[in-house]
Amino acid sequence: EAGVAQSPRYKIIEKRQSVAFWCNPISGHATLYWYQQILGQGPKLLIQFQNNGVVDDSQLPKDRFSAERLKGVDSTLKIQPAKLEDSAVYLCASRAPLDTQYFGPGTRLTVL
Amino acid sequence: GDSVTQMEGPVTLSEEAFLTINCTYTATGYPSLFWYVQYPGEGLQLLLKATKADDKGSNKGFEATYRKETTSFHLEKGSVQVSDSAVYFCALGANTDKLIFGTGTRLQVFP
């Protein structure tokens, strides 16, 4: 079974630029999560989708971050404009009902 | 709110030494508890879990017991290997099923 796929693996941008990350969950997983992991910290949930609906986006900085999962499968997380403090690893995870979360390899973002 | 506290690292051990990584939690209700491991250059992998008090999760020689009375879920392994070198995260599964993670503990095992 294929795991959670993410791209790109690495991204370097200047502050105030825009960036987008892509996630393809495990086939059949209805629940999808985006986490932010700042260096030296544990992952923090940004947004949770159930199919194409948002379940929890309480910790998403909505003035600059947006996410969508239009067809209930792939998801895109966007930052516009990026700040220095957005430098982190962005993790995508997916889950089947009554199962645990499976994580992708992450996208490491560096904002200069 | 719910939170997880882990011992700070790095933890440095010789091969075949005994490992303990402490984890305590604060939560309303009765969360599930997890240990995830992150090997260099890889994503988070579930190591083990426990869903209720007194449950013991185990995998690859690692064990952790869900202790409600001490709100703890300490990770243990009797004999570590160099290949166990990684960052270990304790986490709890909150009511909305999102995971709340500790800050992680880096384990370094030397031959």
PDB file of C-alpha atoms in Angstrom:
ATOM      1  CA  GLU A   1       0.000   0.000   0.000  1.00  0.00           C
ATOM      2  CA  ALA A   2       1.399   3.396  -0.962  1.00  0.00           C
ATOM      3  CA  GLY A   3       1.949   5.863   1.838  1.00  0.00           C
ATOM      4  CA  VAL A   4       1.128   9.537   2.104  1.00  0.00           C
ATOM      5  CA  ALA A   5       2.886  11.459  -0.663  1.00  0.00           C
ATOM      6  CA  GLN A   6       4.030  15.065  -0.360  1.00  0.00           C
ATOM      7  CA  SER A   7       5.777  17.458  -2.685  1.00  0.00           C
ATOM      8  CA  PRO A   8       8.033  19.252  -2.913  1.00  0.00           C
ATOM      9  CA  ARG A   9      10.376  17.802  -0.272  1.00  0.00           C
ATOM     10  CA  TYR A  10      12.293  21.058   0.088  1.00  0.00           C
ATOM     11  CA  LYS A  11      11.502  24.678  -0.742  1.00  0.00           C
ATOM     12  CA  ILE A  12      13.473  27.883  -0.231  1.00  0.00           C
ATOM     13  CA  ILE A  13      11.745  31.231  -0.773  1.00  0.00           C
ATOM     14  CA  GLU A  14      12.196  34.879   0.113  1.00  0.00           C
ATOM     15  CA  LYS A  15       9.902  36.469   2.678  1.00  0.00           C
ATOM     16  CA  ARG A  16       6.704  37.911   1.231  1.00  0.00           C
ATOM     17  CA  GLN A  17       6.726  35.320  -1.565  1.00  0.00           C
ATOM     18  CA  SER A  18       4.024  32.679  -1.975  1.00  0.00           C
ATOM     19  CA  VAL A  19       4.419  28.930  -1.729  1.00  0.00           C
ATOM     20  CA  ALA A  20       2.184  25.881  -2.082  1.00  0.00           C
ATOM     21  CA  PHE A  21       2.525  22.331  -0.824  1.00  0.00           C
ATOM     22  CA  TRP A  22       0.741  19.279  -2.144  1.00  0.00           C
ATOM     23  CA  CYS A  23      -0.411  16.138  -0.358  1.00  0.00           C
ATOM     24  CA  ASN A  24      -1.851  12.896  -1.679  1.00  0.00           C
ATOM     25  CA  PRO A  25      -3.230  10.767   1.170  1.00  0.00           C
ATOM     26  CA  ILE A  26      -3.449   7.008   1.377  1.00  0.00           C
ATOM     27  CA  SER A  27      -6.178   5.753  -0.905  1.00  0.00           C
ATOM     28  CA  GLY A  28      -9.547   5.641   0.809  1.00  0.00           C
ATOM     29  CA  HIS A  29      -8.553   7.785   3.787  1.00  0.00           C
ATOM     30  CA  ALA A  30     -11.316  10.325   4.321  1.00  0.00           C
ATOM     31  CA  THR A  31      -9.543  12.334   7.024  1.00  0.00           C
ATOM     32  CA  LEU A  32      -6.550  14.489   6.135  1.00  0.00           C
ATOM     33  CA  TYR A  33      -4.409  16.696   8.364  1.00  0.00           C
ATOM     34  CA  TRP A  34      -1.787  19.371   7.874  1.00  0.00           C
ATOM     35  CA  TYR A  35       0.712  19.924  10.695  1.00  0.00           C
ATOM     36  CA  GLN A  36       3.477  22.491  11.123  1.00  0.00           C
ATOM     37  CA  GLN A  37       6.681  21.310  12.826  1.00  0.00           C
ATOM     38  CA  ILE A  38       9.049  24.109  13.790  1.00  0.00           C
ATOM     39  CA  LEU A  39      12.633  23.046  14.505  1.00  0.00           C
ATOM     40  CA  GLY A  40      12.946  21.663  18.019  1.00  0.00           C
ATOM     41  CA  GLN A  41       9.196  21.419  18.558  1.00  0.00           C
ATOM     42  CA  GLY A  42       6.540  18.801  18.094  1.00  0.00           C
ATOM     43  CA  PRO A  43       4.105  18.996  15.182  1.00  0.00           C
ATOM     44  CA  LYS A  44       1.147  21.345  15.631  1.00  0.00           C
ATOM     45  CA  LEU A  45      -2.142  20.831  13.826  1.00  0.00           C
ATOM     46  CA  LEU A  46      -2.991  23.516  11.290  1.00  0.00           C
ATOM     47  CA  ILE A  47      -6.107  22.085   9.673  1.00  0.00           C
ATOM     48  CA  GLN A  48      -8.142  18.882   9.546  1.00  0.00           C
ATOM     49  CA  PHE A  49     -10.392  17.800   6.654  1.00  0.00           C
ATOM     50  CA  GLN A  50     -13.098  15.165   6.600  1.00  0.00           C
ATOM     51  CA  ASN A  51     -13.558  14.415   2.895  1.00  0.00           C
ATOM     52  CA  ASN A  52     -13.647  17.932   1.407  1.00  0.00           C
ATOM     53  CA  GLY A  53     -15.016  19.668   4.506  1.00  0.00           C
ATOM     54  CA  VAL A  54     -13.008  21.441   7.202  1.00  0.00           C
ATOM     55  CA  VAL A  55     -13.335  19.901  10.682  1.00  0.00           C
ATOM     56  CA  ASP A  56     -10.829  22.045  12.580  1.00  0.00           C
ATOM     57  CA  ASP A  57      -8.858  25.065  11.401  1.00  0.00           C
ATOM     58  CA  SER A  58      -8.660  26.872  14.728  1.00  0.00           C
ATOM     59  CA  GLN A  59      -4.853  27.118  14.645  1.00  0.00           C
ATOM     60  CA  LEU A  60      -4.507  28.063  10.977  1.00  0.00           C
ATOM     61  CA  PRO A  61      -3.262  31.671  10.540  1.00  0.00           C
ATOM     62  CA  LYS A  62      -5.998  32.524   8.095  1.00  0.00           C
ATOM     63  CA  ASP A  63      -4.575  35.903   7.149  1.00  0.00           C
ATOM     64  CA  ARG A  64      -1.774  34.141   5.259  1.00  0.00           C
ATOM     65  CA  PHE A  65      -2.444  30.393   5.200  1.00  0.00           C
ATOM     66  CA  SER A  66      -5.105  28.632   3.184  1.00  0.00           C
ATOM     67  CA  ALA A  67      -5.837  25.002   2.423  1.00  0.00           C
ATOM     68  CA  GLU A  68      -8.231  23.133   0.225  1.00  0.00           C
ATOM     69  CA  ARG A  69      -9.275  19.594  -0.571  1.00  0.00           C
ATOM     70  CA  LEU A  70     -11.683  20.171  -3.381  1.00  0.00           C
ATOM     71  CA  LYS A  71     -12.426  16.587  -4.464  1.00  0.00           C
ATOM     72  CA  GLY A  72     -11.908  14.993  -1.071  1.00  0.00           C
ATOM     73  CA  VAL A  73      -8.612  13.390  -2.085  1.00  0.00           C
ATOM     74  CA  ASP A  74      -5.513  15.553  -2.717  1.00  0.00           C
ATOM     75  CA  SER A  75      -4.943  18.667  -0.669  1.00  0.00           C
ATOM     76  CA  THR A  76      -2.964  21.864  -1.136  1.00  0.00           C
ATOM     77  CA  LEU A  77      -1.656  24.147   1.609  1.00  0.00           C
ATOM     78  CA  LYS A  78      -0.685  27.670   0.584  1.00  0.00           C
ATOM     79  CA  ILE A  79       1.170  30.465   2.342  1.00  0.00           C
ATOM     80  CA  GLN A  80       0.827  33.997   0.983  1.00  0.00           C
ATOM     81  CA  PRO A  81       2.823  36.020   1.876  1.00  0.00           C
ATOM     82  CA  ALA A  82       5.442  33.999   3.744  1.00  0.00           C
ATOM     83  CA  LYS A  83       7.167  35.280   6.870  1.00  0.00           C
ATOM     84  CA  LEU A  84      10.494  34.231   8.371  1.00  0.00           C
ATOM     85  CA  GLU A  85       8.690  32.447  11.198  1.00  0.00           C
ATOM     86  CA  ASP A  86       6.961  30.151   8.688  1.00  0.00           C
ATOM     87  CA  SER A  87      10.224  28.238   8.255  1.00  0.00           C
ATOM     88  CA  ALA A  88       9.285  24.721   9.328  1.00  0.00           C
ATOM     89  CA  VAL A  89       8.493  21.235   8.111  1.00  0.00           C
ATOM     90  CA  TYR A  90       4.916  20.890   6.888  1.00  0.00           C
ATOM     91  CA  LEU A  91       3.548  17.413   7.475  1.00  0.00           C
ATOM     92  CA  CYS A  92       0.507  15.851   5.900  1.00  0.00           C
ATOM     93  CA  ALA A  93      -1.211  12.890   7.520  1.00  0.00           C
ATOM     94  CA  SER A  94      -4.254  10.801   6.681  1.00  0.00           C
ATOM     95  CA  ARG A  95      -6.437   8.379   8.559  1.00  0.00           C
ATOM     96  CA  ALA A  96      -9.080   5.767   7.913  1.00  0.00           C
ATOM     97  CA  PRO A  97     -12.024   5.446  10.347  1.00  0.00           C
ATOM     98  CA  LEU A  98     -11.019   3.959  13.695  1.00  0.00           C
ATOM     99  CA  ASP A  99      -7.372   3.826  12.605  1.00  0.00           C
ATOM    100  CA  THR A 100      -4.297   5.855  13.474  1.00  0.00           C
ATOM    101  CA  GLN A 101      -2.752   8.711  11.538  1.00  0.00           C
ATOM    102  CA  TYR A 102      -0.124   7.967   8.877  1.00  0.00           C
ATOM    103  CA  PHE A 103       2.334  10.726   8.052  1.00  0.00           C
ATOM    104  CA  GLY A 104       4.038  11.735   4.845  1.00  0.00           C
ATOM    105  CA  PRO A 105       7.746  12.638   4.657  1.00  0.00           C
ATOM    106  CA  GLY A 106       7.050  16.359   4.969  1.00  0.00           C
ATOM    107  CA  THR A 107       8.066  19.490   3.076  1.00  0.00           C
ATOM    108  CA  ARG A 108      10.906  21.489   4.606  1.00  0.00           C
ATOM    109  CA  LEU A 109      10.306  25.205   4.003  1.00  0.00           C
ATOM    110  CA  THR A 110      13.045  27.788   4.486  1.00  0.00           C
ATOM    111  CA  VAL A 111      12.038  31.456   4.323  1.00  0.00           C
ATOM    112  CA  LEU A 112      14.962  33.860   3.830  1.00  0.00           C
TER     113      LEU A 112
ATOM    114  CA  GLY B   1      -5.956  22.775  27.453  1.00  0.00           C
ATOM    115  CA  ASP B   2      -4.553  19.354  26.670  1.00  0.00           C
ATOM    116  CA  SER B   3      -0.769  19.084  26.615  1.00  0.00           C
ATOM    117  CA  VAL B   4       2.153  16.660  26.596  1.00  0.00           C
ATOM    118  CA  THR B   5       5.477  17.083  28.371  1.00  0.00           C
ATOM    119  CA  GLN B   6       8.533  15.037  27.451  1.00  0.00           C
ATOM    120  CA  MET B   7      11.975  14.872  28.943  1.00  0.00           C
ATOM    121  CA  GLU B   8      14.488  16.969  27.096  1.00  0.00           C
ATOM    122  CA  GLY B   9      17.223  15.397  25.068  1.00  0.00           C
ATOM    123  CA  PRO B  10      19.466  14.406  23.720  1.00  0.00           C
ATOM    124  CA  VAL B  11      19.580  11.085  25.456  1.00  0.00           C
ATOM    125  CA  THR B  12      22.933   9.456  24.774  1.00  0.00           C
ATOM    126  CA  LEU B  13      23.385   5.737  25.404  1.00  0.00           C
ATOM    127  CA  SER B  14      25.733   2.929  24.575  1.00  0.00           C
ATOM    128  CA  GLU B  15      24.430  -0.015  22.606  1.00  0.00           C
ATOM    129  CA  GLU B  16      22.527  -2.568  24.751  1.00  0.00           C
ATOM    130  CA  ALA B  17      21.791   0.012  27.474  1.00  0.00           C
ATOM    131  CA  PHE B  18      18.331   0.385  29.009  1.00  0.00           C
ATOM    132  CA  LEU B  19      16.219   3.253  27.704  1.00  0.00           C
ATOM    133  CA  THR B  20      13.557   5.321  29.428  1.00  0.00           C
ATOM    134  CA  ILE B  21      12.024   8.443  27.909  1.00  0.00           C
ATOM    135  CA  ASN B  22       9.562  10.130  30.238  1.00  0.00           C
ATOM    136  CA  CYS B  23       6.236  11.484  29.055  1.00  0.00           C
ATOM    137  CA  THR B  24       3.431  13.012  31.098  1.00  0.00           C
ATOM    138  CA  TYR B  25       0.198  14.481  29.892  1.00  0.00           C
ATOM    139  CA  THR B  26      -2.659  16.781  30.865  1.00  0.00           C
ATOM    140  CA  ALA B  27      -6.033  16.063  29.344  1.00  0.00           C
ATOM    141  CA  THR B  28      -9.730  16.297  29.955  1.00  0.00           C
ATOM    142  CA  GLY B  29     -11.461  13.005  29.408  1.00  0.00           C
ATOM    143  CA  TYR B  30      -9.655   9.819  28.459  1.00  0.00           C
ATOM    144  CA  PRO B  31      -7.380  10.298  25.472  1.00  0.00           C
ATOM    145  CA  SER B  32      -5.469   7.690  23.541  1.00  0.00           C
ATOM    146  CA  LEU B  33      -1.688   7.907  23.926  1.00  0.00           C
ATOM    147  CA  PHE B  34       0.963   7.360  21.271  1.00  0.00           C
ATOM    148  CA  TRP B  35       4.677   7.212  20.679  1.00  0.00           C
ATOM    149  CA  TYR B  36       5.870   8.252  17.233  1.00  0.00           C
ATOM    150  CA  VAL B  37       9.433   7.943  15.949  1.00  0.00           C
ATOM    151  CA  GLN B  38      11.168  10.102  13.351  1.00  0.00           C
ATOM    152  CA  TYR B  39      14.309   8.647  11.799  1.00  0.00           C
ATOM    153  CA  PRO B  40      16.724  11.051  10.085  1.00  0.00           C
ATOM    154  CA  GLY B  41      15.295  12.308   6.812  1.00  0.00           C
ATOM    155  CA  GLU B  42      12.027  10.422   7.226  1.00  0.00           C
ATOM    156  CA  GLY B  43       8.474  11.192   8.283  1.00  0.00           C
ATOM    157  CA  LEU B  44       6.798  10.330  11.562  1.00  0.00           C
ATOM    158  CA  GLN B  45       6.030   6.655  12.096  1.00  0.00           C
ATOM    159  CA  LEU B  46       3.716   5.249  14.716  1.00  0.00           C
ATOM    160  CA  LEU B  47       5.760   3.189  17.169  1.00  0.00           C
ATOM    161  CA  LEU B  48       3.077   2.110  19.624  1.00  0.00           C
ATOM    162  CA  LYS B  49      -0.181   3.208  21.189  1.00  0.00           C
ATOM    163  CA  ALA B  50      -2.518   2.627  24.116  1.00  0.00           C
ATOM    164  CA  THR B  51      -6.178   3.529  24.131  1.00  0.00           C
ATOM    165  CA  LYS B  52      -7.164   3.173  27.779  1.00  0.00           C
ATOM    166  CA  ALA B  53      -5.764   3.119  31.301  1.00  0.00           C
ATOM    167  CA  ASP B  54      -3.413   0.219  32.138  1.00  0.00           C
ATOM    168  CA  ASP B  55      -3.062  -0.723  28.463  1.00  0.00           C
ATOM    169  CA  LYS B  56       0.491  -1.541  27.418  1.00  0.00           C
ATOM    170  CA  GLY B  57       1.591  -0.730  23.901  1.00  0.00           C
ATOM    171  CA  SER B  58       4.577  -2.567  22.468  1.00  0.00           C
ATOM    172  CA  ASN B  59       6.499  -2.773  19.211  1.00  0.00           C
ATOM    173  CA  LYS B  60      10.084  -3.565  18.133  1.00  0.00           C
ATOM    174  CA  GLY B  61      11.116  -4.150  21.753  1.00  0.00           C
ATOM    175  CA  PHE B  62       9.719  -0.808  22.926  1.00  0.00           C
ATOM    176  CA  GLU B  63       6.980  -0.675  25.566  1.00  0.00           C
ATOM    177  CA  ALA B  64       4.865   1.985  27.249  1.00  0.00           C
ATOM    178  CA  THR B  65       2.057   1.644  29.792  1.00  0.00           C
ATOM    179  CA  TYR B  66      -0.864   4.077  30.059  1.00  0.00           C
ATOM    180  CA  ARG B  67      -0.803   5.161  33.726  1.00  0.00           C
ATOM    181  CA  LYS B  68      -3.893   7.207  34.543  1.00  0.00           C
ATOM    182  CA  GLU B  69      -2.962   7.694  38.207  1.00  0.00           C
ATOM    183  CA  THR B  70       0.337   9.356  37.321  1.00  0.00           C
ATOM    184  CA  THR B  71      -0.809  10.702  33.908  1.00  0.00           C
ATOM    185  CA  SER B  72       2.255   9.153  32.332  1.00  0.00           C
ATOM    186  CA  PHE B  73       3.189   7.081  29.281  1.00  0.00           C
ATOM    187  CA  HIS B  74       6.933   6.475  29.614  1.00  0.00           C
ATOM    188  CA  LEU B  75       8.741   4.737  26.752  1.00  0.00           C
ATOM    189  CA  GLU B  76      11.129   1.904  27.637  1.00  0.00           C
ATOM    190  CA  LYS B  77      13.393  -0.536  25.851  1.00  0.00           C
ATOM    191  CA  GLY B  78      15.581  -3.099  27.528  1.00  0.00           C
ATOM    192  CA  SER B  79      18.492  -3.038  25.075  1.00  0.00           C
ATOM    193  CA  VAL B  80      18.888  -0.258  22.539  1.00  0.00           C
ATOM    194  CA  GLN B  81      20.641  -0.565  19.207  1.00  0.00           C
ATOM    195  CA  VAL B  82      22.440   1.998  17.071  1.00  0.00           C
ATOM    196  CA  SER B  83      19.534   1.742  14.626  1.00  0.00           C
ATOM    197  CA  ASP B  84      17.189   3.114  17.339  1.00  0.00           C
ATOM    198  CA  SER B  85      18.833   6.526  17.043  1.00  0.00           C
ATOM    199  CA  ALA B  86      16.000   8.887  16.160  1.00  0.00           C
ATOM    200  CA  VAL B  87      13.671  11.516  17.614  1.00  0.00           C
ATOM    201  CA  TYR B  88      10.805  10.138  19.695  1.00  0.00           C
ATOM    202  CA  PHE B  89       7.527  12.015  20.124  1.00  0.00           C
ATOM    203  CA  CYS B  90       4.879  11.350  22.730  1.00  0.00           C
ATOM    204  CA  ALA B  91       1.376  12.377  21.699  1.00  0.00           C
ATOM    205  CA  LEU B  92      -2.189  12.248  22.877  1.00  0.00           C
ATOM    206  CA  GLY B  93      -5.308  11.874  20.790  1.00  0.00           C
ATOM    207  CA  ALA B  94      -7.798  14.546  21.801  1.00  0.00           C
ATOM    208  CA  ASN B  95     -11.573  14.441  21.514  1.00  0.00           C
ATOM    209  CA  THR B  96     -11.571  15.749  17.958  1.00  0.00           C
ATOM    210  CA  ASP B  97      -9.003  13.033  17.136  1.00  0.00           C
ATOM    211  CA  LYS B  98      -6.276  15.544  16.377  1.00  0.00           C
ATOM    212  CA  LEU B  99      -2.895  14.687  17.869  1.00  0.00           C
ATOM    213  CA  ILE B 100      -1.163  16.881  20.425  1.00  0.00           C
ATOM    214  CA  PHE B 101       2.570  16.251  20.464  1.00  0.00           C
ATOM    215  CA  GLY B 102       5.346  16.766  22.943  1.00  0.00           C
ATOM    216  CA  THR B 103       8.518  18.538  21.859  1.00  0.00           C
ATOM    217  CA  GLY B 104      10.363  15.327  21.033  1.00  0.00           C
ATOM    218  CA  THR B 105      13.389  13.606  22.568  1.00  0.00           C
ATOM    219  CA  ARG B 106      16.456  12.853  20.474  1.00  0.00           C
ATOM    220  CA  LEU B 107      18.062   9.488  21.202  1.00  0.00           C
ATOM    221  CA  GLN B 108      21.654   8.849  20.180  1.00  0.00           C
ATOM    222  CA  VAL B 109      23.005   5.319  20.552  1.00  0.00           C
ATOM    223  CA  PHE B 110      26.726   4.689  20.148  1.00  0.00           C
ATOM    224  CA  PRO B 111      28.413   1.334  19.466  1.00  0.00           C
TER     225      PRO B 111
END
